[in-house]
Short mmCIF file of C-alpha atoms in Angstrom, two decimals:
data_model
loop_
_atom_site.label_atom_id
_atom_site.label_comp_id
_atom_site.label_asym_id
_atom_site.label_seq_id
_atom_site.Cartn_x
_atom_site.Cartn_y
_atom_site.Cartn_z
CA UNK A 1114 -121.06 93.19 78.95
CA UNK A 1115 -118.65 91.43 76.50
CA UNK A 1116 -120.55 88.43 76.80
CA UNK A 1117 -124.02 90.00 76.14
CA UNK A 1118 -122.69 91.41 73.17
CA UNK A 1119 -120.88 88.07 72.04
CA UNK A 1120 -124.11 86.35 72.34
CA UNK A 1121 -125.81 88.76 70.46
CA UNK A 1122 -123.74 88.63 67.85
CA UNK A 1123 -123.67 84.60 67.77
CA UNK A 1124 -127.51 85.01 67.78
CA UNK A 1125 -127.55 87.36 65.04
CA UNK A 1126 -125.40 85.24 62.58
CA UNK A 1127 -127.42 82.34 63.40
CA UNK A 1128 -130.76 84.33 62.62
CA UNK A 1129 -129.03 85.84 59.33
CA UNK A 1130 -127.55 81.92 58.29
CA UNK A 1131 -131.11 80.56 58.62
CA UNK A 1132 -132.78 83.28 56.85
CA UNK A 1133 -130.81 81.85 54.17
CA UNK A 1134 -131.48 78.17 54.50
CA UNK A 1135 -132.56 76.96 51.43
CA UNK A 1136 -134.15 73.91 53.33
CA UNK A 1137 -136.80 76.08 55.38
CA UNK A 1138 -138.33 76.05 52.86
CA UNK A 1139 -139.34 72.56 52.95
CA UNK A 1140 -140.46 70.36 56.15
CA UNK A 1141 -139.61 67.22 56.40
CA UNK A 1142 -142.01 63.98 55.43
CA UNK A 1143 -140.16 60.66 56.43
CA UNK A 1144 -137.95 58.55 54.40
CA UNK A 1145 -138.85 57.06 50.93
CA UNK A 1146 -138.03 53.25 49.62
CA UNK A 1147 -136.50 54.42 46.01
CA UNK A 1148 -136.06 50.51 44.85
CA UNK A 1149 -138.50 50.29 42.14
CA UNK A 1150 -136.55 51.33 38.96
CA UNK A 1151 -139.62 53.50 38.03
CA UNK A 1152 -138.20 56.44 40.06
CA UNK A 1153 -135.07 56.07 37.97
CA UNK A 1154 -137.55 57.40 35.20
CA UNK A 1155 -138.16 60.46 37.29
CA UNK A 1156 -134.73 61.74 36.16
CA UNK A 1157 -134.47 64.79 33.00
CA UNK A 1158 -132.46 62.30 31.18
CA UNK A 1159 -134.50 58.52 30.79
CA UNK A 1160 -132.57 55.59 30.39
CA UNK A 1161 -133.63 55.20 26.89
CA UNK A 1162 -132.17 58.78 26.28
CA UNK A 1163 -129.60 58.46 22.97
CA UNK A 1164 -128.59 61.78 22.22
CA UNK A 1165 -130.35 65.48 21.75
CA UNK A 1166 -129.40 69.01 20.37
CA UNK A 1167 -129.98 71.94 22.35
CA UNK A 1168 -130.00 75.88 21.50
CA UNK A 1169 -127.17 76.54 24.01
CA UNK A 1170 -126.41 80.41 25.65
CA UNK A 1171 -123.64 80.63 28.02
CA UNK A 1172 -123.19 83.56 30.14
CA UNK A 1173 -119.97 84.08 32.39
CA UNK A 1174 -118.30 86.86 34.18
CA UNK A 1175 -119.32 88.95 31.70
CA UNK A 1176 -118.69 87.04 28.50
CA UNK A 1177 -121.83 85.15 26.18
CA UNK A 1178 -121.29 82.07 24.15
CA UNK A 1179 -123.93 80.89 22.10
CA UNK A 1180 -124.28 78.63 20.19
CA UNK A 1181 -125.68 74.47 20.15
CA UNK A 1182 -125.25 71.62 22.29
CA UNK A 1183 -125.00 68.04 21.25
CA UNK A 1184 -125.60 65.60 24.30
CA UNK A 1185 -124.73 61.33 23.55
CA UNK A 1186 -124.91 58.09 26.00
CA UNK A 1187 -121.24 57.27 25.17
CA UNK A 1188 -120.85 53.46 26.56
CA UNK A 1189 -123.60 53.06 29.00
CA UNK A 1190 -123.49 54.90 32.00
CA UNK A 1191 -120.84 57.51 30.40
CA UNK A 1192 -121.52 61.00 28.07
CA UNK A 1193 -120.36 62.98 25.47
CA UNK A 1194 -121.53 67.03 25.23
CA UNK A 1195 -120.24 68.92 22.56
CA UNK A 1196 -121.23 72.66 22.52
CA UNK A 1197 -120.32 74.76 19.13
CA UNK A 1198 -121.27 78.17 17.99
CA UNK A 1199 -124.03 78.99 15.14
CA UNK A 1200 -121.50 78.80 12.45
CA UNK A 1201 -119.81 75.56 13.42
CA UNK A 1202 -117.24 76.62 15.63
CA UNK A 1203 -116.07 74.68 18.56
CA UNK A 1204 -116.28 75.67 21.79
CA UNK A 1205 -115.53 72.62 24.08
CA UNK A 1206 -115.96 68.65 24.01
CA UNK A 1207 -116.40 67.04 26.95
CA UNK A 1208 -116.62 63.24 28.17
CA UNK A 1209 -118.61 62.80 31.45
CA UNK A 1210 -117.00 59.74 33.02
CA UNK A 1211 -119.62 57.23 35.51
CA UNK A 1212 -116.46 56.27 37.88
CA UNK A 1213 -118.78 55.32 40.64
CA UNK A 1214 -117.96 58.88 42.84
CA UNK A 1215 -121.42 59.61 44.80
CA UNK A 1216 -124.01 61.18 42.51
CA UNK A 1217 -120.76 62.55 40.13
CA UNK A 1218 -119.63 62.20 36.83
CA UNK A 1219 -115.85 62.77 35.75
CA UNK A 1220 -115.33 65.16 33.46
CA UNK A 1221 -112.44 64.79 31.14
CA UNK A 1222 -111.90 67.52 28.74
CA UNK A 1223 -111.24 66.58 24.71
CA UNK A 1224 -111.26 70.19 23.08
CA UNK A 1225 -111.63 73.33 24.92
CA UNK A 1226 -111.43 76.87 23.15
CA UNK A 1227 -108.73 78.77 25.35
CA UNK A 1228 -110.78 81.30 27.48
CA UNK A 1229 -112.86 78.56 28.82
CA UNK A 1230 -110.11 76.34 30.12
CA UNK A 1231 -110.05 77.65 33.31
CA UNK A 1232 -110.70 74.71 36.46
CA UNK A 1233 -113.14 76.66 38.46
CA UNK A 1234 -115.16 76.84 35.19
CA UNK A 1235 -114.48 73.66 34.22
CA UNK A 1236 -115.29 72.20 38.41
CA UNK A 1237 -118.62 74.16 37.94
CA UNK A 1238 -119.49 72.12 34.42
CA UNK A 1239 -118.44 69.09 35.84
CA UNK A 1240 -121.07 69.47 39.03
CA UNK A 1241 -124.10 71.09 36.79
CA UNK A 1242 -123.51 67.82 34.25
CA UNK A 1243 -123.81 65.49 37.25
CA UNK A 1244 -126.90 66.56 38.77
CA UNK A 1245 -128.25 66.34 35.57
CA UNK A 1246 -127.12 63.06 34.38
CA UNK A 1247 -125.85 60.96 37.15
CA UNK A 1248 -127.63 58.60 38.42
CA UNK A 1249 -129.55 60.52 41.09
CA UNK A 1250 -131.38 59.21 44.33
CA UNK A 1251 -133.16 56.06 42.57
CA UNK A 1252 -132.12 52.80 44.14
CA UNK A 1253 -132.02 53.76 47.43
CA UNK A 1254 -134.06 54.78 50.82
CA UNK A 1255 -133.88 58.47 50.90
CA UNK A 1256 -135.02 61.03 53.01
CA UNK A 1257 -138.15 63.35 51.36
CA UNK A 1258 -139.55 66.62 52.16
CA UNK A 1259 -142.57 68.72 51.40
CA UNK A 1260 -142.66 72.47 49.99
CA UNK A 1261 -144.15 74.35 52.25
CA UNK A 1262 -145.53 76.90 49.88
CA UNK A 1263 -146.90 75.70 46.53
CA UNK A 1264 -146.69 71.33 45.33
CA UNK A 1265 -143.11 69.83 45.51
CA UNK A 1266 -141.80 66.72 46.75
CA UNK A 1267 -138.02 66.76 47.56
CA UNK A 1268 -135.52 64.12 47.56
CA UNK A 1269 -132.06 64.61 49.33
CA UNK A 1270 -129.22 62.88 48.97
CA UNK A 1271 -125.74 63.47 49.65
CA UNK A 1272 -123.72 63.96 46.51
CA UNK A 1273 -119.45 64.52 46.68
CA UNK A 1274 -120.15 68.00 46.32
CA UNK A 1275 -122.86 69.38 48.96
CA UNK A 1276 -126.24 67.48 48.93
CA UNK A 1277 -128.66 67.34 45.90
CA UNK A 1278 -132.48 67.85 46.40
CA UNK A 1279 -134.09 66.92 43.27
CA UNK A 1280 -137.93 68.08 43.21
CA UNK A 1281 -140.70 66.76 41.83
CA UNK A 1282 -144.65 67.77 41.68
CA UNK A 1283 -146.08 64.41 42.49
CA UNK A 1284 -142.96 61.77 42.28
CA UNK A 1285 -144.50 60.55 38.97
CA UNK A 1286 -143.31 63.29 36.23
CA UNK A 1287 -139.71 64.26 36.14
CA UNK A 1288 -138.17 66.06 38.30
CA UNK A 1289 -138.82 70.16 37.99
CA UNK A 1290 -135.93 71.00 39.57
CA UNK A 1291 -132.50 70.06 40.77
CA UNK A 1292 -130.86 71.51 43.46
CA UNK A 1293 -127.80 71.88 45.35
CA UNK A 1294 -127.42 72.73 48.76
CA UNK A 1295 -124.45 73.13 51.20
CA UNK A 1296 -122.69 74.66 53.89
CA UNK A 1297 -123.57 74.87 57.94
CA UNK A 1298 -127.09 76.49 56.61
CA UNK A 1299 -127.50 74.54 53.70
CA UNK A 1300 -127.37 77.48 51.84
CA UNK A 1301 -128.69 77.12 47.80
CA UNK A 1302 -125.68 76.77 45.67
CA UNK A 1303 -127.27 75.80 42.24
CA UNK A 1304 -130.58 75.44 41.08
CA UNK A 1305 -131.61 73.79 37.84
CA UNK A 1306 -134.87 74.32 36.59
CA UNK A 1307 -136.36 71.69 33.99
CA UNK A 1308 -139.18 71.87 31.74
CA UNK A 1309 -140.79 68.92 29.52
CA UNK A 1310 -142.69 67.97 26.40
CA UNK A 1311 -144.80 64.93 26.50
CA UNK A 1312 -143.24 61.90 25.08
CA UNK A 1313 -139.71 62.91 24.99
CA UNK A 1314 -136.41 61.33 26.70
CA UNK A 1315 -134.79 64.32 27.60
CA UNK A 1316 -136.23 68.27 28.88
CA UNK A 1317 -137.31 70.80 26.65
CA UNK A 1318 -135.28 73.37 28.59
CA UNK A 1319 -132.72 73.67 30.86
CA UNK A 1320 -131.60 76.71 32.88
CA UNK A 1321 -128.95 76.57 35.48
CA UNK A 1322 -128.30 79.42 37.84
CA UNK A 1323 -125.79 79.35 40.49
CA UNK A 1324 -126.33 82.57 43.04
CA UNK A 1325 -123.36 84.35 44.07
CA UNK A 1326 -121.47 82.76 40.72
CA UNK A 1327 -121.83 85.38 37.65
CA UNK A 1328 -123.00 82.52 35.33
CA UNK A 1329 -125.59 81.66 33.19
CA UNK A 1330 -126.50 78.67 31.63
CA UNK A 1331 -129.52 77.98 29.49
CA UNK A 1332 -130.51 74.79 27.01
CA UNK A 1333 -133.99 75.07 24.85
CA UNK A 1334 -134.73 71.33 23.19
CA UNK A 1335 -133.90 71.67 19.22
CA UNK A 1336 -133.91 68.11 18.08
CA UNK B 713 -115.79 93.89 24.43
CA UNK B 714 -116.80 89.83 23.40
CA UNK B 715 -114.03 88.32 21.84
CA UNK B 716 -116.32 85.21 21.03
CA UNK B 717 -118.73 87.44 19.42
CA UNK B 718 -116.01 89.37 16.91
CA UNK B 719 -114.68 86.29 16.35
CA UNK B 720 -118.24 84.63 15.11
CA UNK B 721 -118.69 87.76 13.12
CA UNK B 722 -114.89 87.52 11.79
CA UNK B 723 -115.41 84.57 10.16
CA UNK B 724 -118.90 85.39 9.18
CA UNK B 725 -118.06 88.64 7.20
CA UNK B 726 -115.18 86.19 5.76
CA UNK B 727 -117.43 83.72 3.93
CA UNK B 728 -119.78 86.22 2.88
CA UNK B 729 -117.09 88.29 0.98
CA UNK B 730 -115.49 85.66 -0.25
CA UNK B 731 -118.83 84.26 -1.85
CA UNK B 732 -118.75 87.59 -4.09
CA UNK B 733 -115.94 86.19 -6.44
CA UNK B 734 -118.97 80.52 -6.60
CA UNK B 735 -123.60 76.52 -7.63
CA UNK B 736 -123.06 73.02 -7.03
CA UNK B 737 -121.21 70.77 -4.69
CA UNK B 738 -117.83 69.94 -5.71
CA UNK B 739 -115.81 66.88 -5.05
CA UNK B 740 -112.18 68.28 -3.18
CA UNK B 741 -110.80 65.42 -5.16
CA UNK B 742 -108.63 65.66 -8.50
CA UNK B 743 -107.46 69.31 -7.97
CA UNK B 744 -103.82 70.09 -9.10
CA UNK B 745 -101.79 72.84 -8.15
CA UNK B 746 -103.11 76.32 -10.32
CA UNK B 747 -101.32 76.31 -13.28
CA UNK B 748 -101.58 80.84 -13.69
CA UNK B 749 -102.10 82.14 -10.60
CA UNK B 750 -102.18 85.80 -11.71
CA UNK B 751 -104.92 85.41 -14.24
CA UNK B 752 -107.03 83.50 -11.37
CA UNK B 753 -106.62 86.37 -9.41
CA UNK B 754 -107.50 89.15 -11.92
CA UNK B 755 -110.16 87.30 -12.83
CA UNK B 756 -111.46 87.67 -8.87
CA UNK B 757 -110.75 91.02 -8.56
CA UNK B 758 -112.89 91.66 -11.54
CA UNK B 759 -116.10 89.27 -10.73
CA UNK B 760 -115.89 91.01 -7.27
CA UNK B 761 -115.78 94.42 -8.89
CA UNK B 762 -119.19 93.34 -10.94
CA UNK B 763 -120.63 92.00 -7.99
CA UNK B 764 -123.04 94.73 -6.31
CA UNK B 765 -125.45 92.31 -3.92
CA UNK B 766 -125.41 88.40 -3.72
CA UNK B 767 -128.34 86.55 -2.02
CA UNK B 768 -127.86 82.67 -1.45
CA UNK B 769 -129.30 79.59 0.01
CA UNK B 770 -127.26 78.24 2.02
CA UNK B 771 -126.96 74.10 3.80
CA UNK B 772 -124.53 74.03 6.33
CA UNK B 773 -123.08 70.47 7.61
CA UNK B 774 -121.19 70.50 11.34
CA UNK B 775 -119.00 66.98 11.68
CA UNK B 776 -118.79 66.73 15.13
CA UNK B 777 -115.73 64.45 15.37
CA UNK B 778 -115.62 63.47 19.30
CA UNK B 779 -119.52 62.58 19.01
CA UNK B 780 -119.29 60.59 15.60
CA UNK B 781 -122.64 63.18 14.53
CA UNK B 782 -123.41 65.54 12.05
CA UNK B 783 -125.76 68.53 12.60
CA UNK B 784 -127.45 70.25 9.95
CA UNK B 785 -128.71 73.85 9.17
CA UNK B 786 -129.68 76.40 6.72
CA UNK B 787 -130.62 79.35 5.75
CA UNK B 788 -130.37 82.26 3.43
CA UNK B 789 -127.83 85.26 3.23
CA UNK B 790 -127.97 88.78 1.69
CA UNK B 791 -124.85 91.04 1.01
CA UNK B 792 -124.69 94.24 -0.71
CA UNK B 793 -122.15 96.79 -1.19
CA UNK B 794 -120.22 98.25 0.02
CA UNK B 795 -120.46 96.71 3.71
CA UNK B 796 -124.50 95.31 4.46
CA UNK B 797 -124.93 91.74 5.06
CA UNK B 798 -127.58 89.39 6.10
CA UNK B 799 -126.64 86.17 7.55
CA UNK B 800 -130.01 84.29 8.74
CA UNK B 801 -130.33 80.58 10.36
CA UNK B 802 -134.04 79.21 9.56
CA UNK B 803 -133.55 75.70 10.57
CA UNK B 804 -133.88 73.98 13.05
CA UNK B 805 -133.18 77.32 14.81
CA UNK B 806 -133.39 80.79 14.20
CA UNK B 807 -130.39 83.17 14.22
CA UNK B 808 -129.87 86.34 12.53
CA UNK B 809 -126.35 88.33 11.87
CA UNK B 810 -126.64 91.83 10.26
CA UNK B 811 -124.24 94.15 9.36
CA UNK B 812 -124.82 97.58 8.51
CA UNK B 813 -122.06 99.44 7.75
CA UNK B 814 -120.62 100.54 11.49
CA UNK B 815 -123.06 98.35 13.39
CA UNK B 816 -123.60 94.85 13.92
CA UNK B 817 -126.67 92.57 14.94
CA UNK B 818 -127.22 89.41 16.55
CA UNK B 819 -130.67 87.89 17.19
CA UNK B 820 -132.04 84.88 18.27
CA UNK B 821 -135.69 83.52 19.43
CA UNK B 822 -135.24 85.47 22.63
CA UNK B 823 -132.43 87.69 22.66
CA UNK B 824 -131.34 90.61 20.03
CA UNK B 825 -128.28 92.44 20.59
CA UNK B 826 -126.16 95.42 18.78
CA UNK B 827 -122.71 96.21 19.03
CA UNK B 828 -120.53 99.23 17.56
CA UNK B 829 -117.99 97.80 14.93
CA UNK B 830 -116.30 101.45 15.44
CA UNK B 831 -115.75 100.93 19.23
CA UNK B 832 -113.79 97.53 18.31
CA UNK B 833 -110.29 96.83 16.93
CA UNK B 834 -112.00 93.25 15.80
CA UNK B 835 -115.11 95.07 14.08
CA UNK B 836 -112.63 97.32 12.44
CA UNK B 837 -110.82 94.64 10.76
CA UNK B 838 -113.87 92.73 10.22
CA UNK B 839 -114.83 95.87 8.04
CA UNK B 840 -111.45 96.34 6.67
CA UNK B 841 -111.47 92.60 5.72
CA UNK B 842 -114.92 92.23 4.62
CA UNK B 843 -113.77 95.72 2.01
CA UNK B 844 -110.93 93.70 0.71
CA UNK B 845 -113.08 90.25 -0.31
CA UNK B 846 -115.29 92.84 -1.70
CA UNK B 847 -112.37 93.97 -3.84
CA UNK B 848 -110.87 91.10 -4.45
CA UNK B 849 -107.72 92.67 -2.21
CA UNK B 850 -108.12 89.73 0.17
CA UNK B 851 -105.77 87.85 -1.87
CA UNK B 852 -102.84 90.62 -0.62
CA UNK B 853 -104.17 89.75 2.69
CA UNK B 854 -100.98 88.93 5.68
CA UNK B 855 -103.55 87.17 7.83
CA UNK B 856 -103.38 84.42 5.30
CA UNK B 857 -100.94 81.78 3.95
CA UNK B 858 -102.93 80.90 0.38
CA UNK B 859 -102.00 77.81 -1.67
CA UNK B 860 -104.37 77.45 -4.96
CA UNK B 861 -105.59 74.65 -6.95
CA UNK B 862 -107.36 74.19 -10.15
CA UNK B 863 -109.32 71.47 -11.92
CA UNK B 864 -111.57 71.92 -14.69
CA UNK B 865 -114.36 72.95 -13.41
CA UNK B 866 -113.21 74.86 -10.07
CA UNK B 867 -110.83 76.67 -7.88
CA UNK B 868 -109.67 75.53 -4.96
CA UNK B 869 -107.78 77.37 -2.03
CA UNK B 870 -106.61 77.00 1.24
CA UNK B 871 -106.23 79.28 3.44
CA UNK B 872 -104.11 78.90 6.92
CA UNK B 873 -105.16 81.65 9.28
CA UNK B 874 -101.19 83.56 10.56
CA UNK B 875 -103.88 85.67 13.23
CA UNK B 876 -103.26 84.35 16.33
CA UNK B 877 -107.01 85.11 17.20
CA UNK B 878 -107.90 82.84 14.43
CA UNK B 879 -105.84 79.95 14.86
CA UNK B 880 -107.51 79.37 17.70
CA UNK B 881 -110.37 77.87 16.33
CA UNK B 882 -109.14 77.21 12.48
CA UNK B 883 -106.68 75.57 11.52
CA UNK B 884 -107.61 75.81 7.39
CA UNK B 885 -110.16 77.18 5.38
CA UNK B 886 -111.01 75.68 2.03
CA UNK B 887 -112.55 77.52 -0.76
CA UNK B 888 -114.28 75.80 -3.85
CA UNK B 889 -114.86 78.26 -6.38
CA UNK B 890 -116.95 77.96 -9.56
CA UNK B 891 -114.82 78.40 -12.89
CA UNK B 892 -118.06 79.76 -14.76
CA UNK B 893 -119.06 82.72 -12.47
CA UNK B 894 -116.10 82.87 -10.35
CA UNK B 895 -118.41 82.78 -6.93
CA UNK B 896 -117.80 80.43 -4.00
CA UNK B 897 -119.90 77.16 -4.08
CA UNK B 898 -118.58 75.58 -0.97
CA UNK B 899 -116.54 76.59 2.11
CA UNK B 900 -114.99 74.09 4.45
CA UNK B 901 -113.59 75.05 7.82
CA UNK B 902 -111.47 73.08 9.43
CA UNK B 903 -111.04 73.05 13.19
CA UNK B 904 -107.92 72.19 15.21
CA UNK B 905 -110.08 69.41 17.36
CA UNK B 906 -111.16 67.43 13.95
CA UNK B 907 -114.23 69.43 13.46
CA UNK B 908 -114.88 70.65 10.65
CA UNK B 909 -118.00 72.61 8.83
CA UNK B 910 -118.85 72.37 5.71
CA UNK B 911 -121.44 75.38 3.97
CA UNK B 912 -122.57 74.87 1.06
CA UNK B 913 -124.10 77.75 -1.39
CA UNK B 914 -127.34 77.05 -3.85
CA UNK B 915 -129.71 79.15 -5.64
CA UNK B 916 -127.29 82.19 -5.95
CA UNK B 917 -128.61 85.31 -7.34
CA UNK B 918 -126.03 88.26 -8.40
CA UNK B 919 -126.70 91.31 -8.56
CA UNK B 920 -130.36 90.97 -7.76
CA UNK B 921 -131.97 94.47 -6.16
CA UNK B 922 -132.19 93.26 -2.48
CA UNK B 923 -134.88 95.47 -0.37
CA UNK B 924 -133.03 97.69 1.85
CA UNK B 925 -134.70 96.78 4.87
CA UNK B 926 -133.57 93.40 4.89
CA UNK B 927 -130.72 95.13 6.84
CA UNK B 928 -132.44 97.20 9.36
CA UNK B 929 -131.32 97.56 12.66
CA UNK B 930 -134.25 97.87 15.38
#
């Protein structure tokens, strides 16, 4: 009788986790060569990316920031974000650091204004920065899926937090969407969506969500 | 209830009553130490006491000093007595501040929001602070250490924030007033990280009859 109602249970839980597998969503569709650097091009920040100003509105636990957002290449593979309130005030500079971690940037912290220094705050930055701006799965054979509702390619890699899926409609505009994934049921962690104007380096907006994390994060394309 | 927000709006309602007592850019070189004081500030309390609404143009310059970048904005502002005030971003965004005696706005493309100044102890010295620049009592002020300089065509003053609230994202504020009207050309913030913010007042009109539903609430 205990058994039964062990295995139940197990059974249950399992049902439950993969209810909430992000990656049932998608089936899989073999492996992908990713050598040509045109798939580098794929990612929301091109290599000839210099710098850009966003309309930035932060939202956590409760508290909103708004304000703009200055992103700059800073030395090649490295960047500099600075995000400041309407009247000039500053609300943190950061340096995102290329030290060769897997799909990760460092991020070292300049100037912070007090209520934001806080390390899971500043862990979640440094992970929502890298999927945007590290290098992402060019250069490499990767493993691709297909949506099965709707257009979307996916391509997963492993990353050092969790694995990254970034999706694209047809693997020749930018990716729509970044997302992370972890856990025994691969559970969605963060999603990024991305949108684009023609002829630009960098997206026209940003918006990061992370379920289960009360925080916002939302970029609109100024200049 | 969002100490960012008060804190925005604290230093908002700051430069817009200290504009009542400054029109053109002014070099912060060759200023000496003020020579009479007292007469500098009698002549403030009385320019503020003549001063019923002020509208502005306004260029604001952000030095961004870990980035090596400057951004840009500007806009126009509206104040009247005894406590409304416009504060509105055109470019390259949009971004609106109104006060209205107890209540406070804040809008942007997508968002608009209003808060109670009553509910707050930070809206309640924003109102109590805003009163005294109106005044000219913001020269009694304890939240500021005040040095003042002079040349012959402006004022200068610097003010170090003693609010602990404040210090956290000034560390000076400099004021450039005009020696003909007695109204702030230029203010210049100056941020603990090297930042600094520079705004910088043209076109102002005194006393001009502003409509009254430039500060409407929704």
């Amino acid at each position: 009788m205990k058994r039964s109602l062990s295995i139940l249970l197990i059974c249950l839980s399992l049902i439950a986790g993969l209810s909430g597998c992000y990656m049932s969503r998608y089936s899989k569709s073999g492996e992908l060569n990713m050598a040509d650097p045109a798939y580098a091009e794929l990612m929301p920040f091109s290599a000839n990316f210099d710098k850009a100003l966003y309309k930035a509105r932060l939202e956590v636990n409760g508290h909103e920031f708004s304000g703009l957002m200055m992103i700059k290449t800073s030395e090649g593979t490295n960047y500099k974000v600075s995000f400041f309130s309407e009247l000039g005030l500053n609300f943190f500079d950061f340096e995102l650091r290329d030290v060769g971690s897997t799909n990760g940037l460092n991020l070292y912290v300049r100037n912070i204004y007090p209520p934001l220094d806080k390390n899971m705050l500043l862990n979640k930055f440094e992970k929502y920065f890298s999927m945007l701006l590290a290098p992402g799965p060019s250069g490499d054979v990767r493993k691709t899926y297909l949506a099965q509702e709707g257009i979307g390619i996916m391509i997963l890699m492993k990353s050092y937090k969790g694995k990254d899926g970034y999706i694209s409609t047809n693997l020749i505009e930018p990716y729509k969407e970044i997302v992370n994934v972890g856990g025994l049921f691969k559970k969605e962690k963060i999603s990024i969506a991305l949108s684009y104007n023609a002829g630009t380096d960098s997206p026209e907006s940003i918006l990061i969500d992370q379920p289960g994390f009360r925080m916002k994060f939302s970029l609109r394309f100024v200049e | 209830m969002k100490k960012i927000r008060y804190s925005i709006l604290f230093i908002s309602t700051l430069i817009v009553a200290l504009i009542i007592p400054s029109g053109m850019a002014l070099s912060q070189n060759d200023y000496r130490p003020m020579e009479d004081v007292e007469a500098f500030r009698s002549s403030m309390i009385s320019a503020s006491e003549n001063s019923l609404s002020i509208a502005s143009d306004f260029e604001q310059m952000k030095h961004l000093s870990f980035l090596e970048e400057d951004v840009k904005s500007r806009g126009i502002f509206y104040f009247q007595k005894e406590n409304k005030l416009r504060w509105e971003y055109s470019d390259p965004f949009y971004y609106l501040i109104i006060f209205n005696n107890d209540t406070v706005l804040i809008q942007d493309e997508n968002n608009t929001n209003v808060y109670d100044a009553a509910s707050g102890k930070m809206f309640r010295q924003i109102n109590e602070i805003m009163l005294s620049m109106v005044n000219g009592s913001i020269l009694e002020s304890d939240d500021f250490e005040f040095e003042y300089f002079e040349k012959p065509s402006s004022y200068k003053l610097e003010l170090r924030p003693l609010d602990e609230n404040m210090k956290e994202f000034l560390s000076k504020i400099h004021l450039f007033i005009n020696k003909k009207d007695i109204t702030v050309d230029e203010l210049l913030m100056l941020e603990k990280s090297g930042d600094y913010t520079r705004i910088h007042f043209i076109n102002k009109r005194l006393n001009e009859e502003i409509p009254q539903h430039t500060f409407d609430l929704p």
